[in-house]
Amino acid sequence: MSFTRLLRAVLALVVFVMPASAFAPMAAFANDEILTQDKQAPTLKDDKNYKEYWEQYFVFEDGSLLTTQFTILNLPFMTHRALMLATFTRPDGTKYIIKNGRKRDDWEYSPDHLNIQLNDNIQHYIRKTADGYQLKLHNSTGELELELKSPLPPLQSLNGNNKYRRKGEIEAITYAPFFTATGRFRPGPEATGTEEDGPWEDLGKGVGFGMRVFLEESIDEMMESWIRIFSLDNGSEPELMLSSIVLPNRKQDNKLYLREGNKVIGNFHDVKLVVKETAEDPDLGEYPTKLRLVALNGNSSLQGTIDLTRKLEHFRLNDHMSSLERMLAQVYPSVTSYRYVADYNLVYSGPDGVRKITGKALSDFADVLPPSVKKKHTRKKR
């Protein structure tokens, strides 16, 4: 086996391894919670375990789900490798997986804003523009172009309980707490089975979020699981932005914001998320289907349930690897993602009264296992 083939197999494994309101604000924000400084450019650390990635999630009008992740990381045999992985799942279950990697000389970035581009005979980029962002994916599997808008400033997504972790640091910033997207897609020759691209298709309107994550250690050293719940466009209701990480010692690092329109109207630091009901994928394992949320901030509280009601995608990269890649995957953490549309039914109580908060959200539950650990079919409820 050639070194080039072996290298490509290894790289395929590491991609996975984020008008004035009538609703009174619940608390003032700390200075570092709403970010005015642009922190979206790659840091390009030389540490051996350095990894950071920018991921974008979108649900479109027809029910299609798009996830994209642009990753920069160091490997034993090279530094600052760029990887791009995207899944585009249609309502009928058809899945397009677009993934490529490039060495440092074959990708570009801007030092003062988000602009990451993989070049050569493929072209993938996520970049900031004067009035939003642009996202493009293009290889033999397919081509996708999106125009993105994000009216909210970046937000801190963790409480910073790094002292509870065994080692290393993790930083998560939701650089786009609420994305709106318009764009188009066409399948490529690999998907059509011919030498020609398929026809362009208008995707209509999509909504979602964008997050930047920075890691100093392998992800299994940092967390057991991570669930993120971001409201879809529900109209006039206050909307949810929730991040909940279960740490290796079973403690939680949780952060919750409420937004209304183009404004963040409240935040909670004391947040508990408890799994009340689960289901099991016979091939992948157990995942939550019903959550109990209790969030406190001074005299304010937000309590209720979140139900994961409509499946969008169950995804494990290992299932889309060659036999060689699956063998090599034993040395990397395993991450399985369960993506759903969720229904939340919450009650806010505070100095300004009591109010119900309901709506739909995009939910992503990432289940993390360390290398060479066989997936168990049951886990303790959190």
PDB file of N, CA and C in Angstrom, residues 183-240:
ATOM      1  N   GLY A 183     -30.067  29.713  -1.523  1.00  0.00           N
ATOM      2  CA  GLY A 183     -29.037  29.175  -2.397  1.00  0.00           C
ATOM      3  C   GLY A 183     -29.555  28.094  -3.316  1.00  0.00           C
ATOM      4  N   ARG A 184     -28.605  27.350  -3.875  1.00  0.00           N
ATOM      5  CA  ARG A 184     -28.952  26.328  -4.855  1.00  0.00           C
ATOM      6  C   ARG A 184     -27.985  25.154  -4.752  1.00  0.00           C
ATOM      7  N   PHE A 185     -28.405  24.018  -5.341  1.00  0.00           N
ATOM      8  CA  PHE A 185     -27.607  22.796  -5.293  1.00  0.00           C
ATOM      9  C   PHE A 185     -27.794  22.020  -6.593  1.00  0.00           C
ATOM     10  N   ARG A 186     -26.723  21.332  -7.002  1.00  0.00           N
ATOM     11  CA  ARG A 186     -26.844  20.361  -8.086  1.00  0.00           C
ATOM     12  C   ARG A 186     -25.915  19.187  -7.811  1.00  0.00           C
ATOM     13  N   PRO A 187     -26.371  17.967  -8.092  1.00  0.00           N
ATOM     14  CA  PRO A 187     -25.513  16.794  -7.898  1.00  0.00           C
ATOM     15  C   PRO A 187     -24.417  16.753  -8.949  1.00  0.00           C
ATOM     16  N   GLY A 188     -23.266  16.201  -8.568  1.00  0.00           N
ATOM     17  CA  GLY A 188     -22.141  16.086  -9.483  1.00  0.00           C
ATOM     18  C   GLY A 188     -22.108  14.739 -10.177  1.00  0.00           C
ATOM     19  N   PRO A 189     -21.119  14.540 -11.042  1.00  0.00           N
ATOM     20  CA  PRO A 189     -21.022  13.288 -11.806  1.00  0.00           C
ATOM     21  C   PRO A 189     -20.976  12.041 -10.929  1.00  0.00           C
ATOM     22  N   GLU A 190     -20.320  12.126  -9.785  1.00  0.00           N
ATOM     23  CA  GLU A 190     -20.242  10.960  -8.899  1.00  0.00           C
ATOM     24  C   GLU A 190     -21.616  10.562  -8.384  1.00  0.00           C
ATOM     25  N   ALA A 191     -22.494  11.556  -8.192  1.00  0.00           N
ATOM     26  CA  ALA A 191     -23.840  11.278  -7.692  1.00  0.00           C
ATOM     27  C   ALA A 191     -24.809  10.912  -8.809  1.00  0.00           C
ATOM     28  N   THR A 192     -24.641  11.514  -9.987  1.00  0.00           N
ATOM     29  CA  THR A 192     -25.567  11.240 -11.088  1.00  0.00           C
ATOM     30  C   THR A 192     -25.240   9.943 -11.811  1.00  0.00           C
ATOM     31  N   GLY A 193     -23.995   9.465 -11.662  1.00  0.00           N
ATOM     32  CA  GLY A 193     -23.587   8.264 -12.371  1.00  0.00           C
ATOM     33  C   GLY A 193     -23.280   8.496 -13.832  1.00  0.00           C
ATOM     34  N   THR A 194     -23.138   9.762 -14.220  1.00  0.00           N
ATOM     35  CA  THR A 194     -22.793  10.110 -15.594  1.00  0.00           C
ATOM     36  C   THR A 194     -21.567  11.013 -15.565  1.00  0.00           C
ATOM     37  N   GLU A 195     -21.189  11.519 -16.717  1.00  0.00           N
ATOM     38  CA  GLU A 195     -20.063  12.448 -16.781  1.00  0.00           C
ATOM     39  C   GLU A 195     -20.506  13.894 -16.633  1.00  0.00           C
ATOM     40  N   GLU A 196     -21.803  14.107 -16.433  1.00  0.00           N
ATOM     41  CA  GLU A 196     -22.341  15.466 -16.382  1.00  0.00           C
ATOM     42  C   GLU A 196     -22.883  15.785 -14.991  1.00  0.00           C
ATOM     43  N   ASP A 197     -22.867  17.092 -14.658  1.00  0.00           N
ATOM     44  CA  ASP A 197     -23.553  17.555 -13.458  1.00  0.00           C
ATOM     45  C   ASP A 197     -25.057  17.477 -13.665  1.00  0.00           C
ATOM     46  N   GLY A 198     -25.786  17.317 -12.560  1.00  0.00           N
ATOM     47  CA  GLY A 198     -27.234  17.371 -12.627  1.00  0.00           C
ATOM     48  C   GLY A 198     -27.724  18.807 -12.727  1.00  0.00           C
ATOM     49  N   PRO A 199     -29.033  19.025 -12.847  1.00  0.00           N
ATOM     50  CA  PRO A 199     -29.579  20.383 -12.962  1.00  0.00           C
ATOM     51  C   PRO A 199     -29.531  21.116 -11.621  1.00  0.00           C
ATOM     52  N   TRP A 200     -29.429  22.443 -11.683  1.00  0.00           N
ATOM     53  CA  TRP A 200     -29.485  23.264 -10.483  1.00  0.00           C
ATOM     54  C   TRP A 200     -30.886  23.205  -9.878  1.00  0.00           C
ATOM     55  N   GLU A 201     -30.944  23.227  -8.548  1.00  0.00           N
ATOM     56  CA  GLU A 201     -32.213  23.245  -7.824  1.00  0.00           C
ATOM     57  C   GLU A 201     -32.187  24.369  -6.798  1.00  0.00           C
ATOM     58  N   ASP A 202     -33.209  25.219  -6.821  1.00  0.00           N
ATOM     59  CA  ASP A 202     -33.339  26.285  -5.829  1.00  0.00           C
ATOM     60  C   ASP A 202     -33.732  25.664  -4.491  1.00  0.00           C
ATOM     61  N   LEU A 203     -32.996  25.991  -3.435  1.00  0.00           N
ATOM     62  CA  LEU A 203     -33.243  25.392  -2.127  1.00  0.00           C
ATOM     63  C   LEU A 203     -34.250  26.167  -1.290  1.00  0.00           C
ATOM     64  N   GLY A 204     -34.678  27.337  -1.756  1.00  0.00           N
ATOM     65  CA  GLY A 204     -35.592  28.134  -0.953  1.00  0.00           C
ATOM     66  C   GLY A 204     -34.884  28.722   0.257  1.00  0.00           C
ATOM     67  N   LYS A 205     -35.646  29.005   1.301  1.00  0.00           N
ATOM     68  CA  LYS A 205     -35.089  29.617   2.505  1.00  0.00           C
ATOM     69  C   LYS A 205     -34.635  28.551   3.492  1.00  0.00           C
ATOM     70  N   GLY A 206     -33.487  28.796   4.111  1.00  0.00           N
ATOM     71  CA  GLY A 206     -33.002  27.938   5.181  1.00  0.00           C
ATOM     72  C   GLY A 206     -32.670  28.764   6.406  1.00  0.00           C
ATOM     73  N   VAL A 207     -32.695  28.134   7.571  1.00  0.00           N
ATOM     74  CA  VAL A 207     -32.293  28.793   8.814  1.00  0.00           C
ATOM     75  C   VAL A 207     -31.365  27.854   9.574  1.00  0.00           C
ATOM     76  N   GLY A 208     -30.502  28.430  10.403  1.00  0.00           N
ATOM     77  CA  GLY A 208     -29.562  27.615  11.160  1.00  0.00           C
ATOM     78  C   GLY A 208     -28.636  28.464  11.997  1.00  0.00           C
ATOM     79  N   PHE A 209     -27.421  27.953  12.233  1.00  0.00           N
ATOM     80  CA  PHE A 209     -26.452  28.665  13.064  1.00  0.00           C
ATOM     81  C   PHE A 209     -25.045  28.291  12.630  1.00  0.00           C
ATOM     82  N   GLY A 210     -24.056  29.088  13.086  1.00  0.00           N
ATOM     83  CA  GLY A 210     -22.650  28.821  12.819  1.00  0.00           C
ATOM     84  C   GLY A 210     -21.844  28.926  14.094  1.00  0.00           C
ATOM     85  N   MET A 211     -20.899  27.993  14.301  1.00  0.00           N
ATOM     86  CA  MET A 211     -20.120  27.949  15.540  1.00  0.00           C
ATOM     87  C   MET A 211     -18.655  27.667  15.237  1.00  0.00           C
ATOM     88  N   ARG A 212     -17.770  28.340  15.980  1.00  0.00           N
ATOM     89  CA  ARG A 212     -16.340  28.057  15.925  1.00  0.00           C
ATOM     90  C   ARG A 212     -15.947  27.351  17.215  1.00  0.00           C
ATOM     91  N   VAL A 213     -15.196  26.246  17.086  1.00  0.00           N
ATOM     92  CA  VAL A 213     -14.770  25.454  18.239  1.00  0.00           C
ATOM     93  C   VAL A 213     -13.254  25.297  18.196  1.00  0.00           C
ATOM     94  N   PHE A 214     -12.610  25.535  19.333  1.00  0.00           N
ATOM     95  CA  PHE A 214     -11.160  25.402  19.467  1.00  0.00           C
ATOM     96  C   PHE A 214     -10.867  24.349  20.530  1.00  0.00           C
ATOM     97  N   LEU A 215     -10.003  23.377  20.202  1.00  0.00           N
ATOM     98  CA  LEU A 215      -9.665  22.295  21.120  1.00  0.00           C
ATOM     99  C   LEU A 215      -8.154  22.195  21.290  1.00  0.00           C
ATOM    100  N   GLU A 216      -7.730  21.902  22.516  1.00  0.00           N
ATOM    101  CA  GLU A 216      -6.320  21.650  22.799  1.00  0.00           C
ATOM    102  C   GLU A 216      -6.024  20.176  23.029  1.00  0.00           C
ATOM    103  N   GLU A 217      -7.070  19.357  23.077  1.00  0.00           N
ATOM    104  CA  GLU A 217      -6.900  17.926  23.286  1.00  0.00           C
ATOM    105  C   GLU A 217      -7.894  17.172  22.414  1.00  0.00           C
ATOM    106  N   SER A 218      -7.728  15.873  22.347  1.00  0.00           N
ATOM    107  CA  SER A 218      -8.685  15.039  21.638  1.00  0.00           C
ATOM    108  C   SER A 218     -10.075  15.249  22.231  1.00  0.00           C
ATOM    109  N   ILE A 219     -11.094  15.233  21.391  1.00  0.00           N
ATOM    110  CA  ILE A 219     -12.438  15.594  21.844  1.00  0.00           C
ATOM    111  C   ILE A 219     -12.950  14.666  22.936  1.00  0.00           C
ATOM    112  N   ASP A 220     -12.523  13.397  22.949  1.00  0.00           N
ATOM    113  CA  ASP A 220     -12.983  12.484  23.993  1.00  0.00           C
ATOM    114  C   ASP A 220     -12.370  12.813  25.345  1.00  0.00           C
ATOM    115  N   GLU A 221     -11.272  13.573  25.373  1.00  0.00           N
ATOM    116  CA  GLU A 221     -10.693  14.045  26.627  1.00  0.00           C
ATOM    117  C   GLU A 221     -11.449  15.254  27.165  1.00  0.00           C
ATOM    118  N   MET A 222     -12.265  15.878  26.325  1.00  0.00           N
ATOM    119  CA  MET A 222     -12.930  17.120  26.684  1.00  0.00           C
ATOM    120  C   MET A 222     -14.398  16.942  27.062  1.00  0.00           C
ATOM    121  N   MET A 223     -15.034  15.878  26.534  1.00  0.00           N
ATOM    122  CA  MET A 223     -16.474  15.746  26.761  1.00  0.00           C
ATOM    123  C   MET A 223     -16.930  14.320  26.506  1.00  0.00           C
ATOM    124  N   GLU A 224     -18.096  13.988  27.083  1.00  0.00           N
ATOM    125  CA  GLU A 224     -18.791  12.742  26.761  1.00  0.00           C
ATOM    126  C   GLU A 224     -19.836  12.955  25.677  1.00  0.00           C
ATOM    127  N   SER A 225     -20.485  14.108  25.723  1.00  0.00           N
ATOM    128  CA  SER A 225     -21.510  14.398  24.727  1.00  0.00           C
ATOM    129  C   SER A 225     -21.727  15.899  24.665  1.00  0.00           C
ATOM    130  N   TRP A 226     -22.378  16.320  23.595  1.00  0.00           N
ATOM    131  CA  TRP A 226     -22.667  17.740  23.402  1.00  0.00           C
ATOM    132  C   TRP A 226     -23.999  17.845  22.674  1.00  0.00           C
ATOM    133  N   ILE A 227     -24.941  18.552  23.278  1.00  0.00           N
ATOM    134  CA  ILE A 227     -26.213  18.797  22.606  1.00  0.00           C
ATOM    135  C   ILE A 227     -26.378  20.300  22.411  1.00  0.00           C
ATOM    136  N   ARG A 228     -26.765  20.658  21.196  1.00  0.00           N
ATOM    137  CA  ARG A 228     -27.017  22.061  20.864  1.00  0.00           C
ATOM    138  C   ARG A 228     -28.415  22.171  20.279  1.00  0.00           C
ATOM    139  N   ILE A 229     -29.159  23.164  20.759  1.00  0.00           N
ATOM    140  CA  ILE A 229     -30.541  23.355  20.347  1.00  0.00           C
ATOM    141  C   ILE A 229     -30.729  24.822  19.995  1.00  0.00           C
ATOM    142  N   PHE A 230     -31.015  25.095  18.731  1.00  0.00           N
ATOM    143  CA  PHE A 230     -31.179  26.460  18.240  1.00  0.00           C
ATOM    144  C   PHE A 230     -32.541  26.572  17.560  1.00  0.00           C
ATOM    145  N   SER A 231     -33.340  27.546  18.015  1.00  0.00           N
ATOM    146  CA  SER A 231     -34.685  27.710  17.467  1.00  0.00           C
ATOM    147  C   SER A 231     -34.641  27.978  15.971  1.00  0.00           C
ATOM    148  N   LEU A 232     -35.619  27.414  15.286  1.00  0.00           N
ATOM    149  CA  LEU A 232     -35.891  27.796  13.913  1.00  0.00           C
ATOM    150  C   LEU A 232     -36.740  29.064  13.952  1.00  0.00           C
ATOM    151  N   ASP A 233     -37.066  29.627  12.822  1.00  0.00           N
ATOM    152  CA  ASP A 233     -37.779  30.904  12.797  1.00  0.00           C
ATOM    153  C   ASP A 233     -39.232  30.689  13.196  1.00  0.00           C
ATOM    154  N   ASN A 234     -39.554  31.016  14.452  1.00  0.00           N
ATOM    155  CA  ASN A 234     -40.890  30.753  14.975  1.00  0.00           C
ATOM    156  C   ASN A 234     -41.783  31.989  15.012  1.00  0.00           C
ATOM    157  N   GLY A 235     -41.347  33.089  14.424  1.00  0.00           N
ATOM    158  CA  GLY A 235     -42.180  34.285  14.398  1.00  0.00           C
ATOM    159  C   GLY A 235     -41.921  35.194  15.576  1.00  0.00           C
ATOM    160  N   SER A 236     -42.965  35.510  16.341  1.00  0.00           N
ATOM    161  CA  SER A 236     -42.855  36.525  17.387  1.00  0.00           C
ATOM    162  C   SER A 236     -42.394  35.981  18.733  1.00  0.00           C
ATOM    163  N   GLU A 237     -42.343  34.657  18.887  1.00  0.00           N
ATOM    164  CA  GLU A 237     -41.972  34.093  20.180  1.00  0.00           C
ATOM    165  C   GLU A 237     -40.494  34.324  20.481  1.00  0.00           C
ATOM    166  N   PRO A 238     -40.128  34.516  21.766  1.00  0.00           N
ATOM    167  CA  PRO A 238     -38.709  34.448  22.131  1.00  0.00           C
ATOM    168  C   PRO A 238     -38.146  33.090  21.743  1.00  0.00           C
ATOM    169  N   GLU A 239     -36.908  33.067  21.296  1.00  0.00           N
ATOM    170  CA  GLU A 239     -36.344  31.851  20.727  1.00  0.00           C
ATOM    171  C   GLU A 239     -35.093  31.424  21.476  1.00  0.00           C
ATOM    172  N   LEU A 240     -34.825  30.119  21.409  1.00  0.00           N
ATOM    173  CA  LEU A 240     -33.869  29.444  22.266  1.00  0.00           C
ATOM    174  C   LEU A 240     -32.526  29.265  21.566  1.00  0.00           C
TER     175      LEU A 240
END
